[in-house]
Amino acid sequence: MKLAYYSTFPDYSAQNFNMEQYIQTYRTSNVIIDAAASSIHYPPHESTLTIKTVFKGEEHYRTKNCRYRVTENNFLLLNAFNEYESKIESDITAYSFTHSFSIFFHPAFVREAFATNKISQGKLLENNIHESSDSNSFEFIQTLYKKDSRILKLLKNIQTAPAKLSQNQDYIDEQIHFLFDYLLKTQNKLNTEISKSHPVKKSTKLELFRRLYLVKDYIESCYNENIKLSQLAKTACMCEHHTLREFRKYFKITPHQYLTRIRLEESRKLLSQNQRSISEISTLVGFEHHSSFSQLFTQRYKISPSAYRKNSFRKNQF
């Protein structure tokens, strides 16, 4: 399989940009985009199956059903032919720029890799990935995934190799195969979780799982907004009571509790990285009242926000 590598984001408005040539690249190759920007926006568009992550900062994606915030600690899988838009706005984060990294898998590569795993690991076909109606593409569970040491190593191996692409293409090809195998195995693990969690038929479990993860992804991506249960229910296409009940059953925490946890985690990052005031940080992560933020932060971390900032400052001096 051919490999194409871009070290900058494509500029569709550039006078010499050849859109047809750019699109043709995706028809013949696996494509890597390894680029940095402080501000960029791409309107809704489709692509091949792609994995999205960042090595610094954060990038935001929006699909028809959900919004996703991709950070250094997670990655996003977007299925082929799924329309999405993307945006980087580093001025609203603790970073001056975002280092984005995406791999677009060619459909022929996906079919070959999937077929190989289907033969050697039969459960993958039964449990995780289903063929679409045209039998030419496969759908993963589209959600935010936490990075573990294995995928972090694979992504880093791929990201650092193109410095000498002509010499390293065989190595990169190997790593992309290993990465795809990792993604297939991740689906298998997820499906095992689904099978254990709800005593209903498989298709119902999978659909419920997808909807609950839309809610979870929405909370993680929009934590600084005024999120209501009604909005989460709308995202899941479920009633409020059903959304609350099933979310708590599956994740062992309520949506509101999870939202508070995410806000506190993000505030801790800002306190250690940023020079904004504590009251400004509490507002930035979504708390309406500074006193409430301070109380919740102290309860969770057993230290006040101001004391935490002082400790972080001392550590950064050494």
Coordinates of C-alpha atoms in Angstrom, one line a residue, residues 113-292:
A113 CA -6.2 -6.2 7.4
F114 CA -9.8 -7.1 8.5
A115 CA -9.9 -10.3 6.5
T116 CA -6.6 -11.5 7.9
N117 CA -7.8 -10.9 11.5
K118 CA -11.2 -12.5 10.6
I119 CA -9.4 -15.7 9.8
S120 CA -7.0 -15.8 12.6
Q121 CA -9.3 -14.3 15.2
G122 CA -12.8 -15.4 14.4
K123 CA -14.4 -13.6 17.3
L124 CA -13.5 -10.3 15.8
L125 CA -16.0 -10.7 13.0
E126 CA -18.8 -12.0 15.3
N127 CA -18.3 -9.5 18.1
N128 CA -16.9 -6.2 17.0
I129 CA -17.0 -5.0 13.4
H130 CA -19.8 -5.6 11.0
E131 CA -19.7 -5.4 7.2
S132 CA -21.7 -2.5 5.7
S133 CA -24.4 -3.2 3.1
D134 CA -22.0 -2.9 0.2
S135 CA -19.5 -5.3 1.9
N136 CA -16.7 -2.9 1.1
S137 CA -16.2 -1.1 4.4
F138 CA -16.3 -1.9 8.1
E139 CA -17.6 0.2 11.0
F140 CA -15.8 0.6 14.3
I141 CA -17.4 1.9 17.4
Q142 CA -17.0 5.6 16.9
T143 CA -16.0 7.1 20.2
L144 CA -13.1 8.6 22.2
Y145 CA -10.7 6.0 23.4
K146 CA -8.1 6.4 26.2
K147 CA -4.5 6.0 25.1
D148 CA -2.5 3.3 26.7
S149 CA 1.2 2.7 26.5
R150 CA 0.9 0.3 23.6
I151 CA -0.9 2.7 21.2
L152 CA 1.1 5.6 22.4
K153 CA 4.3 3.8 21.4
L154 CA 2.8 2.8 18.0
L155 CA 1.7 6.4 17.3
K156 CA 5.1 7.7 18.3
N157 CA 6.9 5.2 16.1
I158 CA 4.8 6.2 13.1
Q159 CA 5.0 9.9 13.9
T160 CA 8.8 10.1 14.2
A161 CA 9.7 7.9 11.2
P162 CA 8.8 10.1 8.3
A163 CA 11.8 12.3 8.8
K164 CA 13.4 10.0 6.3
L165 CA 10.3 8.7 4.6
S166 CA 12.1 7.0 1.6
Q167 CA 14.2 5.0 4.0
N168 CA 11.5 4.2 6.5
Q169 CA 8.4 3.5 4.5
D170 CA 8.6 -0.3 5.1
Y171 CA 9.0 0.3 8.8
I172 CA 6.0 2.7 8.8
D173 CA 3.9 0.2 6.9
E174 CA 4.6 -2.4 9.5
Q175 CA 3.7 0.0 12.3
I176 CA 0.4 0.9 10.6
H177 CA -0.5 -2.7 10.3
F178 CA 0.3 -3.2 14.0
L179 CA -1.8 -0.1 14.8
F180 CA -4.8 -1.5 12.9
D181 CA -4.4 -4.8 14.7
Y182 CA -4.5 -3.0 18.0
L183 CA -7.7 -1.2 17.0
L184 CA -9.3 -4.5 16.1
K185 CA -8.4 -5.9 19.5
T186 CA -9.7 -2.8 21.2
Q187 CA -13.0 -3.4 19.6
N188 CA -13.0 -7.0 20.9
K189 CA -12.4 -5.8 24.4
L190 CA -15.2 -3.2 24.2
N191 CA -17.7 -5.8 22.9
T192 CA -16.8 -8.1 25.8
E193 CA -17.7 -5.2 28.2
I194 CA -21.0 -4.7 26.3
S195 CA -21.9 -8.4 26.5
K196 CA -21.3 -8.5 30.3
S197 CA -23.2 -5.3 31.1
H198 CA -26.8 -5.7 29.9
P199 CA -29.0 -8.9 29.8
V200 CA -30.5 -8.0 26.4
K201 CA -29.9 -9.2 22.9
K202 CA -26.7 -8.3 21.2
S203 CA -28.0 -5.7 18.8
T204 CA -29.7 -3.8 21.6
K205 CA -26.6 -3.9 23.7
L206 CA -24.5 -2.5 20.9
E207 CA -27.0 0.3 20.1
L208 CA -27.3 1.2 23.8
F209 CA -23.6 1.2 24.2
R210 CA -23.1 3.6 21.2
R211 CA -25.7 6.0 22.7
L212 CA -24.2 6.0 26.2
Y213 CA -20.8 6.7 24.7
L214 CA -22.2 9.6 22.8
V215 CA -23.3 11.0 26.1
K216 CA -19.9 10.3 27.7
D217 CA -18.0 11.9 24.7
Y218 CA -20.3 14.9 24.8
I219 CA -19.5 15.5 28.5
E220 CA -15.8 15.1 28.0
S221 CA -15.8 17.5 25.0
C222 CA -18.2 20.2 26.2
Y223 CA -17.5 20.1 29.9
N224 CA -17.1 23.9 30.0
E225 CA -20.6 24.5 28.8
N226 CA -23.9 24.6 30.7
I227 CA -24.7 21.0 30.1
K228 CA -28.2 19.8 31.2
L229 CA -29.6 16.3 31.4
S230 CA -32.1 17.2 28.7
Q231 CA -29.2 18.0 26.3
L232 CA -27.5 14.7 27.1
A233 CA -30.8 12.8 26.5
K234 CA -31.2 14.6 23.2
T235 CA -27.7 13.5 22.2
A236 CA -28.5 9.9 23.0
C237 CA -32.0 10.0 21.5
M238 CA -33.4 8.7 24.7
C239 CA -35.6 10.2 27.4
E240 CA -34.0 11.8 30.4
H241 CA -34.9 9.1 32.9
H242 CA -33.6 6.3 30.6
T243 CA -30.4 8.2 29.9
L244 CA -29.7 8.8 33.6
R245 CA -30.5 5.2 34.6
E246 CA -28.5 3.5 31.9
F247 CA -25.5 5.8 32.2
R248 CA -25.3 5.2 35.9
K249 CA -25.8 1.5 35.4
Y250 CA -23.0 1.2 32.9
F251 CA -20.4 3.7 34.1
K252 CA -21.1 3.5 37.9
I253 CA -21.5 7.2 38.1
T254 CA -24.2 9.8 37.2
P255 CA -23.8 12.2 34.2
H256 CA -23.6 15.1 36.7
Q257 CA -21.0 13.4 38.8
Y258 CA -18.9 12.6 35.7
L259 CA -19.2 16.2 34.4
T260 CA -18.0 17.5 37.8
R261 CA -15.0 15.1 37.7
I262 CA -14.0 16.2 34.2
R263 CA -14.2 19.8 35.2
L264 CA -12.1 19.3 38.2
E265 CA -9.5 17.3 36.3
E266 CA -9.3 20.1 33.7
S267 CA -9.0 22.8 36.4
R268 CA -6.1 20.9 37.9
K269 CA -4.2 21.0 34.6
L270 CA -4.8 24.7 34.2
L271 CA -3.8 25.5 37.7
S272 CA -0.4 23.8 37.1
Q273 CA 0.1 25.1 33.6
N274 CA -1.5 28.5 33.4
Q275 CA -1.2 31.9 34.9
R276 CA -5.0 32.7 34.9
S277 CA -6.6 33.5 38.2
I278 CA -8.3 30.8 40.1
S279 CA -11.7 32.4 39.7
E280 CA -11.1 32.7 35.9
I281 CA -10.1 29.0 35.8
S282 CA -13.3 28.0 37.6
T283 CA -15.4 29.9 35.1
L284 CA -13.3 28.5 32.2
V285 CA -14.0 24.9 33.1
G286 CA -17.7 25.5 33.5
F287 CA -18.4 26.3 37.2
E288 CA -20.8 29.1 37.8
H289 CA -19.7 29.8 41.4
H290 CA -16.1 30.1 42.5
S291 CA -17.0 29.0 46.0
S292 CA -18.6 25.8 44.7

